[in-house]
GROMACS .gro file of C-alpha atoms in nm:
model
  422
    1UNK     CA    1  -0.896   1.186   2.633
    2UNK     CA    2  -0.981   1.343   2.937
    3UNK     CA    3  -0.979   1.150   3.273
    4UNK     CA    4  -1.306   0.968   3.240
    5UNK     CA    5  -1.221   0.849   2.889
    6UNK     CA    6  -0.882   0.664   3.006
    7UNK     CA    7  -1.015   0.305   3.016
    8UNK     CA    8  -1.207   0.338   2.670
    9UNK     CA    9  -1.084   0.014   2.492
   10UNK     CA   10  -1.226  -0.066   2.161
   11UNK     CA   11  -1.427  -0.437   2.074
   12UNK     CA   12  -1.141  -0.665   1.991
   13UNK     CA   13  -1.392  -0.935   1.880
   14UNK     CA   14  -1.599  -0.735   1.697
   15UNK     CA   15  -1.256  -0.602   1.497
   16UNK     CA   16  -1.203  -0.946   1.426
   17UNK     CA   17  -1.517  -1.012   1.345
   18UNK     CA   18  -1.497  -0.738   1.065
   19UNK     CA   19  -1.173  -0.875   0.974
   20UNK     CA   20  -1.257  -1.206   0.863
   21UNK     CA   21  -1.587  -1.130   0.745
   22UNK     CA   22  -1.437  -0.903   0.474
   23UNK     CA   23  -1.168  -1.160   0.435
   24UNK     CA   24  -1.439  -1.404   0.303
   25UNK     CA   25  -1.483  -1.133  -0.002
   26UNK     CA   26  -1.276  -1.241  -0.305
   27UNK     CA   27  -1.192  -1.552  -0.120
   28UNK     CA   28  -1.012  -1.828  -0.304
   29UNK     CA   29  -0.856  -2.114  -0.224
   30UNK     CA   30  -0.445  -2.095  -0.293
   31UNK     CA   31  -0.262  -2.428  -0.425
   32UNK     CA   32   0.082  -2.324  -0.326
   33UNK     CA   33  -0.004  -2.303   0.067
   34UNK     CA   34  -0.347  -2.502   0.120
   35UNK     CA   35  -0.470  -2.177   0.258
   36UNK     CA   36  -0.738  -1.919   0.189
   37UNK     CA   37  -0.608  -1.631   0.057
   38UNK     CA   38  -0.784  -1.297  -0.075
   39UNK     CA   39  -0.841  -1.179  -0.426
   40UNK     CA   40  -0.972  -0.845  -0.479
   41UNK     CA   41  -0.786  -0.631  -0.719
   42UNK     CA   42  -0.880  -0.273  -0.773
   43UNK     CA   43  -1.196  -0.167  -0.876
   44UNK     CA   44  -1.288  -0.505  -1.000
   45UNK     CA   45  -1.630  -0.673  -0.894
   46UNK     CA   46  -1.512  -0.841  -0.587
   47UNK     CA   47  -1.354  -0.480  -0.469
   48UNK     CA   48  -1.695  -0.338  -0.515
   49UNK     CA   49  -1.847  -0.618  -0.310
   50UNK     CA   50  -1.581  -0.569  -0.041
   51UNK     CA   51  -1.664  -0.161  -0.047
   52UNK     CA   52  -2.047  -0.254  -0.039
   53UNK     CA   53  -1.973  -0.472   0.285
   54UNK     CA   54  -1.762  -0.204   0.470
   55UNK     CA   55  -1.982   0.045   0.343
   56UNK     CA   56  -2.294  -0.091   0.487
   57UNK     CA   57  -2.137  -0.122   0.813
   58UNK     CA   58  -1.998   0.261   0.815
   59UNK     CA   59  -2.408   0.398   0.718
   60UNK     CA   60  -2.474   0.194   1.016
   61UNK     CA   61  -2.245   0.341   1.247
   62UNK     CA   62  -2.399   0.694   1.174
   63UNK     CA   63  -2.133   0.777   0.934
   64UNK     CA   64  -2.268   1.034   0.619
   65UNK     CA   65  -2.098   0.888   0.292
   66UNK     CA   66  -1.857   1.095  -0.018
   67UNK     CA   67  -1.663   0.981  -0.283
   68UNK     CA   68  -1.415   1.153  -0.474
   69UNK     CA   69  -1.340   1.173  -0.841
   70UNK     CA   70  -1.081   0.892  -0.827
   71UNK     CA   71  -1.325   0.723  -0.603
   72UNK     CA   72  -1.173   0.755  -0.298
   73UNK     CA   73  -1.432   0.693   0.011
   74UNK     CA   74  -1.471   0.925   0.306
   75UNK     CA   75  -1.686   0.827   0.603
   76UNK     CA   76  -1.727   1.111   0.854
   77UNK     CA   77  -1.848   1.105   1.167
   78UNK     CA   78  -1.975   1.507   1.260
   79UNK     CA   79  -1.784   1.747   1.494
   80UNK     CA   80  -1.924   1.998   1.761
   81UNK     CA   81  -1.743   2.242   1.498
   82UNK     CA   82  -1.806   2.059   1.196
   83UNK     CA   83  -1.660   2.384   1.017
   84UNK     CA   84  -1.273   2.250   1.104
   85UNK     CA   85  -1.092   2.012   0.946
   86UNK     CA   86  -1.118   1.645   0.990
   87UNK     CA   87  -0.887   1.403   1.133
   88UNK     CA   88  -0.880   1.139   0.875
   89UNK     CA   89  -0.743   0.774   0.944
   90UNK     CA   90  -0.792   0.463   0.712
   91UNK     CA   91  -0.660   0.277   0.442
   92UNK     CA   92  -0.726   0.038   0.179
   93UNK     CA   93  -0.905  -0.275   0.093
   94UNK     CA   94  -0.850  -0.348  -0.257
   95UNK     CA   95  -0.549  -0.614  -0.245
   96UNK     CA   96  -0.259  -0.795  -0.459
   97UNK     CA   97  -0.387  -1.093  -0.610
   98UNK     CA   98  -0.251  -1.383  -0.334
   99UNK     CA   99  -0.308  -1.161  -0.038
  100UNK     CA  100  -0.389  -1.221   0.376
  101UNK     CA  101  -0.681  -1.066   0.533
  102UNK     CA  102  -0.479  -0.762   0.677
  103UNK     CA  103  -0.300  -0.572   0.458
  104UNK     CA  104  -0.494  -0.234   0.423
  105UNK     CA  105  -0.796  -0.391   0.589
  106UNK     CA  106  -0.697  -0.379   0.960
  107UNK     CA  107  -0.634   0.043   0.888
  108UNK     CA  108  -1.044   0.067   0.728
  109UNK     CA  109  -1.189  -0.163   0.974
  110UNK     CA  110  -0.957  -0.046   1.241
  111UNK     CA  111  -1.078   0.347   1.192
  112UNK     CA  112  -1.443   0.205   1.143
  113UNK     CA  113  -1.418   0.085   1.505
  114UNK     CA  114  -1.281   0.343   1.634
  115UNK     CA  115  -1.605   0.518   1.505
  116UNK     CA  116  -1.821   0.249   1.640
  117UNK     CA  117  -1.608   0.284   2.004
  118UNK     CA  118  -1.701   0.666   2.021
  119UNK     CA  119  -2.034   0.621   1.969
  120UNK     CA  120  -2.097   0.358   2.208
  121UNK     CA  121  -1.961   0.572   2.480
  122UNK     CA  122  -2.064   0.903   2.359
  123UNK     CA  123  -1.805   1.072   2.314
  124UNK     CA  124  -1.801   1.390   2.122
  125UNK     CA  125  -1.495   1.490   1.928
  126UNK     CA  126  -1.475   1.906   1.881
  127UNK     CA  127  -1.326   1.798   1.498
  128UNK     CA  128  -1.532   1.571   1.237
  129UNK     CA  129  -1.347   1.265   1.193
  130UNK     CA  130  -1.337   1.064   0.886
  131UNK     CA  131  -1.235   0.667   0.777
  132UNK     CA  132  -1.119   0.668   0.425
  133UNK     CA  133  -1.097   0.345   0.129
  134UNK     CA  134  -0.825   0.446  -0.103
  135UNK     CA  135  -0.858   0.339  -0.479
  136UNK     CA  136  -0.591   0.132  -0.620
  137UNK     CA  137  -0.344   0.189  -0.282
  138UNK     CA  138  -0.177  -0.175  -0.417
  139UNK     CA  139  -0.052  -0.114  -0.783
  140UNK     CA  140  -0.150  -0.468  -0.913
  141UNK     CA  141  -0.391  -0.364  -1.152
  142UNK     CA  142  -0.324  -0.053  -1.313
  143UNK     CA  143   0.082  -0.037  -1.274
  144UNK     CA  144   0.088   0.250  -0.989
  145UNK     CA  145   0.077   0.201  -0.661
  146UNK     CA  146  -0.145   0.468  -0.420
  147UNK     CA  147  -0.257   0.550  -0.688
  148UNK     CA  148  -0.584   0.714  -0.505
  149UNK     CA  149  -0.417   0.883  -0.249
  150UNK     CA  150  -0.162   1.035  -0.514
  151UNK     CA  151  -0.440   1.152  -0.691
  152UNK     CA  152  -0.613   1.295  -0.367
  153UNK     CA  153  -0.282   1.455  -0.267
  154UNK     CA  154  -0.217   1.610  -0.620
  155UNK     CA  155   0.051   1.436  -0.729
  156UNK     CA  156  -0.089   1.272  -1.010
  157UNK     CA  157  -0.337   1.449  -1.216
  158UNK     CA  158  -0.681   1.318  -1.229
  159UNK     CA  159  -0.676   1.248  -1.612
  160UNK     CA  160  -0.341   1.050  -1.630
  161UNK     CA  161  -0.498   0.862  -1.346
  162UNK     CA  162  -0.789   0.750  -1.547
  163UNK     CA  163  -0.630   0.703  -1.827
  164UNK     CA  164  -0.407   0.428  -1.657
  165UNK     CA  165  -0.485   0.066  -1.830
  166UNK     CA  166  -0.476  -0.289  -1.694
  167UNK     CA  167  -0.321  -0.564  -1.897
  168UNK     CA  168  -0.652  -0.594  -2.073
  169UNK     CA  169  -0.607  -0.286  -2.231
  170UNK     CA  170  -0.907  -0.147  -1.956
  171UNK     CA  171  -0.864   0.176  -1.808
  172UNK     CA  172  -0.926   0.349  -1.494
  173UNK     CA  173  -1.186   0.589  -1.605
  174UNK     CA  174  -1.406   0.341  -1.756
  175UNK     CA  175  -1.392   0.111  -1.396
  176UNK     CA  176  -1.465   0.423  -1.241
  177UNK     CA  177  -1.796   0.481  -1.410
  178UNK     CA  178  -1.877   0.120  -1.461
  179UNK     CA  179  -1.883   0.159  -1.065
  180UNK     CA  180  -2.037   0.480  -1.053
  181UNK     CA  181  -1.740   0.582  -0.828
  182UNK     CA  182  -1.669   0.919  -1.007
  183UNK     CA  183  -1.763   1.130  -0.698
  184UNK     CA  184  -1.852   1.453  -0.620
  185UNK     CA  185  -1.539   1.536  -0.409
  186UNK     CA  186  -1.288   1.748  -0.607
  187UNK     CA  187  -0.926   1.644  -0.607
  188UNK     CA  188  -0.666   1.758  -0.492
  189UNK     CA  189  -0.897   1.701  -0.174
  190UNK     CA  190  -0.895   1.991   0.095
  191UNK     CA  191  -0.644   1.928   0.326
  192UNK     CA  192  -0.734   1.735   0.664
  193UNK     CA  193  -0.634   1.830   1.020
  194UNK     CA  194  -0.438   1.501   1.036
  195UNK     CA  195  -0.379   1.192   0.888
  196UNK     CA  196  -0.308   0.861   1.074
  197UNK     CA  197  -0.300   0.489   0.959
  198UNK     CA  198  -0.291   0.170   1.168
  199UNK     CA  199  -0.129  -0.101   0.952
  200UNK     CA  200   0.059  -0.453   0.977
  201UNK     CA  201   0.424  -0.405   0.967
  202UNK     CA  202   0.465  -0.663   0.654
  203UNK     CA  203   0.793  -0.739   0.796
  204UNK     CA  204   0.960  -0.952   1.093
  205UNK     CA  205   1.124  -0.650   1.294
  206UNK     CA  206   0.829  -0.587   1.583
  207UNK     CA  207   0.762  -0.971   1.601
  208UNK     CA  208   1.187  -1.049   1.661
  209UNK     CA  209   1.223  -0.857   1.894
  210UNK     CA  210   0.844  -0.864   2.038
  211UNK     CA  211   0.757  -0.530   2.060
  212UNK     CA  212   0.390  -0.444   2.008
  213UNK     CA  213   0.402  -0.109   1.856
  214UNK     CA  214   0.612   0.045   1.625
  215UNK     CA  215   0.597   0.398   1.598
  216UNK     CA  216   0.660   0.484   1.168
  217UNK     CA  217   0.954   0.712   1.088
  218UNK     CA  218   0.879   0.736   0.759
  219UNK     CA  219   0.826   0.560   0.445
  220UNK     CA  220   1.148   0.483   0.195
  221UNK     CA  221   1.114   0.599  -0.127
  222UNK     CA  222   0.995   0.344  -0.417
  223UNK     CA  223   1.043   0.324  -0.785
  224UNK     CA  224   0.907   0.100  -1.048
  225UNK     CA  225   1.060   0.058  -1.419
  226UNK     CA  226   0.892  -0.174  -1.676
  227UNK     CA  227   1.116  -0.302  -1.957
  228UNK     CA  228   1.042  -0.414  -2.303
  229UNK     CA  229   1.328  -0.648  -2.438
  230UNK     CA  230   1.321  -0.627  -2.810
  231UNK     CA  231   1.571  -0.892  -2.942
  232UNK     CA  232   1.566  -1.138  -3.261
  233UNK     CA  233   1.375  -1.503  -3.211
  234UNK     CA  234   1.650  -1.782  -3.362
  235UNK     CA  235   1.695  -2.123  -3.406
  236UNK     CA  236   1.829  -2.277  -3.041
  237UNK     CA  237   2.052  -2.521  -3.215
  238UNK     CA  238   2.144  -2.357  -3.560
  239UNK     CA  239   2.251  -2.013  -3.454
  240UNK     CA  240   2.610  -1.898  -3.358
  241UNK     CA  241   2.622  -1.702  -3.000
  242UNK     CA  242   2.746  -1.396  -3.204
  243UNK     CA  243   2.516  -1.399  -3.418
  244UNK     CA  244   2.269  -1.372  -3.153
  245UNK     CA  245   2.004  -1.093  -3.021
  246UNK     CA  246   1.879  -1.286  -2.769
  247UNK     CA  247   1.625  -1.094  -2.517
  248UNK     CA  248   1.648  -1.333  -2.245
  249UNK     CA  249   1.993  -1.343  -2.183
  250UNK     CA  250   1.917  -0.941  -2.125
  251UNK     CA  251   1.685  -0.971  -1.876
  252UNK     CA  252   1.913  -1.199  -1.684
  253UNK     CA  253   2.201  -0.988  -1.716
  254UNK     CA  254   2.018  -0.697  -1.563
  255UNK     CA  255   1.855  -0.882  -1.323
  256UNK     CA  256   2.173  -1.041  -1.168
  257UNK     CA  257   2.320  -0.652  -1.197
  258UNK     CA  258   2.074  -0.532  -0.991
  259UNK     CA  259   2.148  -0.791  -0.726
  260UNK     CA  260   2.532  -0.688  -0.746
  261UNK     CA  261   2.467  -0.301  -0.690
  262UNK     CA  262   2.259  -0.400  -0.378
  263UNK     CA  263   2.502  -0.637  -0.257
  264UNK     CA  264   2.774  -0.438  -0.333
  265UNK     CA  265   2.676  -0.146  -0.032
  266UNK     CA  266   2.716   0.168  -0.281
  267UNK     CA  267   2.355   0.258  -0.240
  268UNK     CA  268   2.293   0.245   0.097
  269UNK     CA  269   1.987   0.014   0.224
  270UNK     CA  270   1.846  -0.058  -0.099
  271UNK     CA  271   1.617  -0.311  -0.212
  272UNK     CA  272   1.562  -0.453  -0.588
  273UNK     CA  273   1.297  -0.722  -0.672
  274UNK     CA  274   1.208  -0.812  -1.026
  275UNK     CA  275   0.862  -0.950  -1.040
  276UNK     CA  276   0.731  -1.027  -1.324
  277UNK     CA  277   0.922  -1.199  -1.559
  278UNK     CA  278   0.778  -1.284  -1.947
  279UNK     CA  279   0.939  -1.410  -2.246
  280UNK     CA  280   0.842  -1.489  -2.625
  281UNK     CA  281   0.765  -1.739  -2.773
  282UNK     CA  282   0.863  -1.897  -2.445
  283UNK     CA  283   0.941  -2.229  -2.605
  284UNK     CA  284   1.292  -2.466  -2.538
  285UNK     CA  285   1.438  -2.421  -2.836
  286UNK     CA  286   1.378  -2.059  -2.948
  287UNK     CA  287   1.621  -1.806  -2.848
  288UNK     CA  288   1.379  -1.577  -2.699
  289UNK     CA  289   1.297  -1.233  -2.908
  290UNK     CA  290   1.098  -1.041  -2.644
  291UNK     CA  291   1.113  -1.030  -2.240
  292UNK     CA  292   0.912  -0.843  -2.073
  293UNK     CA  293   1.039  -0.754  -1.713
  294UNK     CA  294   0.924  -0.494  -1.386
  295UNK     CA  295   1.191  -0.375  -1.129
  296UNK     CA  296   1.109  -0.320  -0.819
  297UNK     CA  297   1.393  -0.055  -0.641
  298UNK     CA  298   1.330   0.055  -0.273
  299UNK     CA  299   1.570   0.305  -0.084
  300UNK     CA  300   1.567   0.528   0.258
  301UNK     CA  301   1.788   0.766   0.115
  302UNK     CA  302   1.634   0.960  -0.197
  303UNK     CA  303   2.038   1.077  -0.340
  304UNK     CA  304   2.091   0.696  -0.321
  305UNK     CA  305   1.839   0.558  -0.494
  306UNK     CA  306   1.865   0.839  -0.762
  307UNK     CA  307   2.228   0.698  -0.749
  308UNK     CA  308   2.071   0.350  -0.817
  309UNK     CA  309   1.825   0.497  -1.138
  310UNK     CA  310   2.127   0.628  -1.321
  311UNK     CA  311   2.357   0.370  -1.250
  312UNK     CA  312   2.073   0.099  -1.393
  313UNK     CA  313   2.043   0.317  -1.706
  314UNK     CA  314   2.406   0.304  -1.756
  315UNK     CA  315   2.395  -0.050  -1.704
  316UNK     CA  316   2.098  -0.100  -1.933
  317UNK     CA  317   2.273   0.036  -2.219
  318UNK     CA  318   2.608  -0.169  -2.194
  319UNK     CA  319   2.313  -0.478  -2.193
  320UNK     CA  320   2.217  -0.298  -2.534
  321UNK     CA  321   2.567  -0.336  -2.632
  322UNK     CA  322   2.665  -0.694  -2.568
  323UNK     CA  323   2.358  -0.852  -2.667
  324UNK     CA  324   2.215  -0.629  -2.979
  325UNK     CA  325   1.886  -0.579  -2.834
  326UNK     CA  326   1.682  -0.256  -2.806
  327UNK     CA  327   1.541  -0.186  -2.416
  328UNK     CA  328   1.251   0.028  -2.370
  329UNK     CA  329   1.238   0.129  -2.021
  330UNK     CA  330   0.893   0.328  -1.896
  331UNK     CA  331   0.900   0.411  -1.552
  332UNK     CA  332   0.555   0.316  -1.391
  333UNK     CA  333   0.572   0.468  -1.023
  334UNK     CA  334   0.849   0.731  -0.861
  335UNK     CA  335   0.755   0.813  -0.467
  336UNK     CA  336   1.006   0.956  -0.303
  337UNK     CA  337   1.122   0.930   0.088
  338UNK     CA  338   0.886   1.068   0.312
  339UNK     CA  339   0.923   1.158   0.681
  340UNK     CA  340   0.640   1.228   0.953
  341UNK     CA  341   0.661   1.482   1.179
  342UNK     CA  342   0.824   1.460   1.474
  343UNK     CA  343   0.509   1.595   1.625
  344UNK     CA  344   0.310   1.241   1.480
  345UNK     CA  345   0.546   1.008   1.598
  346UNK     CA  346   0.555   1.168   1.949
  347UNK     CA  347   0.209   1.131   1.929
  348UNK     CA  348   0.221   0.764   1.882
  349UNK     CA  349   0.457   0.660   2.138
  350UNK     CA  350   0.313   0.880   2.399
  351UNK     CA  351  -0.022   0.657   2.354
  352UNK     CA  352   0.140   0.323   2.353
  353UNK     CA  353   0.285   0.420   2.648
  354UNK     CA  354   0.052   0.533   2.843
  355UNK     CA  355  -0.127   0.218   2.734
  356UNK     CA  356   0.172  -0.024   2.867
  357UNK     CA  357   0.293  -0.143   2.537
  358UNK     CA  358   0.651  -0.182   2.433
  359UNK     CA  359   0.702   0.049   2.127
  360UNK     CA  360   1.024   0.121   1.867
  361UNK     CA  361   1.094   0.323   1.583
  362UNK     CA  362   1.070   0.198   1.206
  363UNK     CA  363   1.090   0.290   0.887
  364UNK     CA  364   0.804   0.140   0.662
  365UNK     CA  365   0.961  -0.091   0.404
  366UNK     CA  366   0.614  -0.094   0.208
  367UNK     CA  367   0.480   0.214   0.048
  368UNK     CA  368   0.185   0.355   0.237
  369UNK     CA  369  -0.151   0.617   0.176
  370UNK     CA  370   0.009   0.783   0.453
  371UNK     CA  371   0.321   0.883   0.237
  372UNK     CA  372   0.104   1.080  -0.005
  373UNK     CA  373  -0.110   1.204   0.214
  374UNK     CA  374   0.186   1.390   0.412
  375UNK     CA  375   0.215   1.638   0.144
  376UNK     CA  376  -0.146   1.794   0.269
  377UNK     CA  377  -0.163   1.731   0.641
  378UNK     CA  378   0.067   1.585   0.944
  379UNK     CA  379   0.075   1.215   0.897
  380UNK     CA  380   0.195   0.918   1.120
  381UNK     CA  381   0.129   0.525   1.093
  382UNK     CA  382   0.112   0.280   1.376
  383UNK     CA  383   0.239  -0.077   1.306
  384UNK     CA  384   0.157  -0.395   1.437
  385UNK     CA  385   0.378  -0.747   1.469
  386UNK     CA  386   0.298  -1.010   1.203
  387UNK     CA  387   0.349  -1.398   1.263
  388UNK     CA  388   0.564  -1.616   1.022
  389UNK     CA  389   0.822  -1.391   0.957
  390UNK     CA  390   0.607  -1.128   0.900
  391UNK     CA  391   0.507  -1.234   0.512
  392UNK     CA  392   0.241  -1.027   0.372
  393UNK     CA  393   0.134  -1.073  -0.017
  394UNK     CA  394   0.062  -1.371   0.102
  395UNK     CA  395  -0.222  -1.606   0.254
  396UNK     CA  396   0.002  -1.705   0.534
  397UNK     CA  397  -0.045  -1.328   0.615
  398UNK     CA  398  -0.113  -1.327   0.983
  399UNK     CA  399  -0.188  -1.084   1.300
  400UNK     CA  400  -0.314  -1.169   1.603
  401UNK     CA  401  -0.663  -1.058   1.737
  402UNK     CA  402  -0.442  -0.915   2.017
  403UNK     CA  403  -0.195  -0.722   1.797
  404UNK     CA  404  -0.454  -0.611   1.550
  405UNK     CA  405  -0.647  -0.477   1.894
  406UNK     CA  406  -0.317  -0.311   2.020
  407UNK     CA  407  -0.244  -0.132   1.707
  408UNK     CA  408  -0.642   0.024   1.706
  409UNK     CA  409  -0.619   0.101   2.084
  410UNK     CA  410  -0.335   0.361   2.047
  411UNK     CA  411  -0.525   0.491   1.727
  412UNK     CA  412  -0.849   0.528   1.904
  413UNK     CA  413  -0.641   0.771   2.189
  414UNK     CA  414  -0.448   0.928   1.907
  415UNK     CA  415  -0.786   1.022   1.734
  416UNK     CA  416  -0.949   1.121   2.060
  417UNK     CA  417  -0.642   1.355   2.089
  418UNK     CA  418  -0.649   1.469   1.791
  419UNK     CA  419  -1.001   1.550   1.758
  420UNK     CA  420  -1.020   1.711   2.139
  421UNK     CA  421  -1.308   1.544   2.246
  422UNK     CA  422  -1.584   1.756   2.510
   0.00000   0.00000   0.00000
């Protein structure tokens, strides 16, 4: 910004205001915490309504609307040049199915007032600048996560996208054109000038130590494996242990594996999390003859967790071994570890500071848009403190109107800067 710009702030209230409005789409009430939490799984009906919301909002603030052939939304607000490439911030808004108001959101809403903050004090940027909604960024539905940016980014071709299926056997491609969200933006996309992304940290780092910015290394990479048990169902009482094939007793093994490699230090920081755990016939006295299970790995160092995959494939089959059952492993997502630019992160700090506000380094624990969208453009995320821990997932998912503002401040200057603005 030049010197007259300086003191450009955005509308915290209004932000907020956005926030919980959208929060209110896909509301429902959740049992385990007395809270409201936030239902709206990809490309679903409440998604759509949440798009139409934010959508309405974006025509209003001037923006001219695409949509790509995963149905990815971009929002752009014209250049003096509008020849050049974009800066592009956003997000997502389509969530897990017992999520906060935040997650995703605050990085739409946030680049939609950023928009709104422009125009109010006329400021012209010399690039266009667009907000993006990412399809599918969380995974739930259709096994994947980002799976819209991948798409955009060319990692995953546009047909295995769409042929991608939900637990109800539905696919991708037909929610697409149920939606009418098969755009006319090719993918691979062209690629933008930049890329940045405001977004909750989902962890307790910034809030422990109360720092109000962190500035995103990186993202570590991510992998998730789906595993079909195949044992023998058997009489609880009335069959011997050797005799047995029993798929439960599988799972658990592997499970409590994968808590002794992390423990154990041998591959690094990592992080494994099964989450979904299913069994047939699921009854007391059955010795279960299916389980279903999904692993969750997470690792900074790509050699590591590659480490990790092999070493879980060699312990899979000794599983095979001891128990008799057959595994079936499909692996469902593979990101690898992605680093921003040195040039981003500078970037970052040198607004928060300039603003006042205590800033750190961190590597994103979550995978991110922003990690597929670094193989097309420089890319850097801003994070904000969360209360409680810093839970996301969750309906206890929480931010301040203060942080949230903080984190879309230092995005609004790293647009602005970005951009070059006349």
């Amino acid at each position: 910004m030049n010197n007259s710009d300086r003191t450009i702030r955005i509308d915290s209230d209004r932000l907020w205001r956005s926030l919980t409005e959208l929060g209110a789409v896909g509301a429902y009430s959740d049992e385990r915490t007395g809270l409201m939490g936030v239902r709206r799984l990809a490309l679903t009906d409440a998604d759509m309504a949440g798009r139409e919301l934010v959508l309405g909002w974006m025509r209003a603030a001037g923006l001219s609307v695409r949509t790509d052939r995963i149905g990815k939304v971009y929002a752009r607000r014209a250049g003096l040049d509008d020849t050049l490439a974009p800066v592009l911030v956003g997000s997502h808004i389509d969530t897990v199915a017992t999520a906060g108001r935040f997650d995703g959101c605050l990085g739409v809403l946030g680049g939609l007032e950023v928009i709104r903050t422009l125009n109010e004090h006329g400021v012209s940027t010399e690039r266009p600048v667009e907000v993006a909604i990412f399809t599918e960024e969380e995974g739930v539905r259709f096994g994947t996560d980002m799976l819209g940016s991948a798409v955009a980014a060319g990692r995953i071709e546009l047909d295995r996208a769409r042929e991608r299926t939900d637990r109800d056997g539905v696919t991708v491609g037909a929610e697409l054109d149920r939606h009418g969200l098969s755009g006319e933006v090719s993918v691979p996309i062209a690629p933008p000038f930049a890329y940045l992304e405001c977004h909750i940290e989902q962890g307790p780092v910034l809030a422990a130590a109360e720092t109000r910015i962190g500035v995103v290394h990186g993202v570590q990479a991510i992998t998730w494996l789906e595993l079909l048990i195949s044992g023998r169902a058997a009489h609880a009482g009335a069959t011997p242990q050797q005799l047995r094939r029993n798929a439960g007793l599988a799972a658990a093994l592997i499970t409590v594996r994968l808590d002794e490699m992390v423990e154990s230090g041998d591959y690094g920081r990592m992080l494994a999390t099964v989450g979904r755990q299913e069994v047939y016939p699921n009854l007391i006295n059955i010795v279960p003859e299916t389980a279903l299970i999904t692993i969750d790995l997470r690792n900074h160092d790509g050699a590591a967790m590659r480490r990790a995959e092999d070493d879980l494939a060699a312990c899979i089959a000794e599983v095979e071994e001891r128990t008799g059952v057959t595994v079936t492993a499909r692996t469902t997502a593979r990101t690898p570890p992605v680093e921003f630019p040195q040039s981003m992160r500078d970037l970052v700090e040198k607004q928060a500071v300039d603003l006042g506000m205590s800033c750190t380094g961190i590597t994103s624990g979550a995978g991110h848009d922003a990690g597929e969208i670094a193989a097309l453009c420089p890319a850097g995320m801003i994070f904000v403190p969360g209360r409680y821990d810093g839970i996301s997932h969750n309906p206890r998912e929480y931010s301040t109107p203060e942080a949230c503002a903080d984190g879309i401040n230092v995005l609004l200057r790293a647009v602005t800067e970005l951009a070059g603005v006349r």
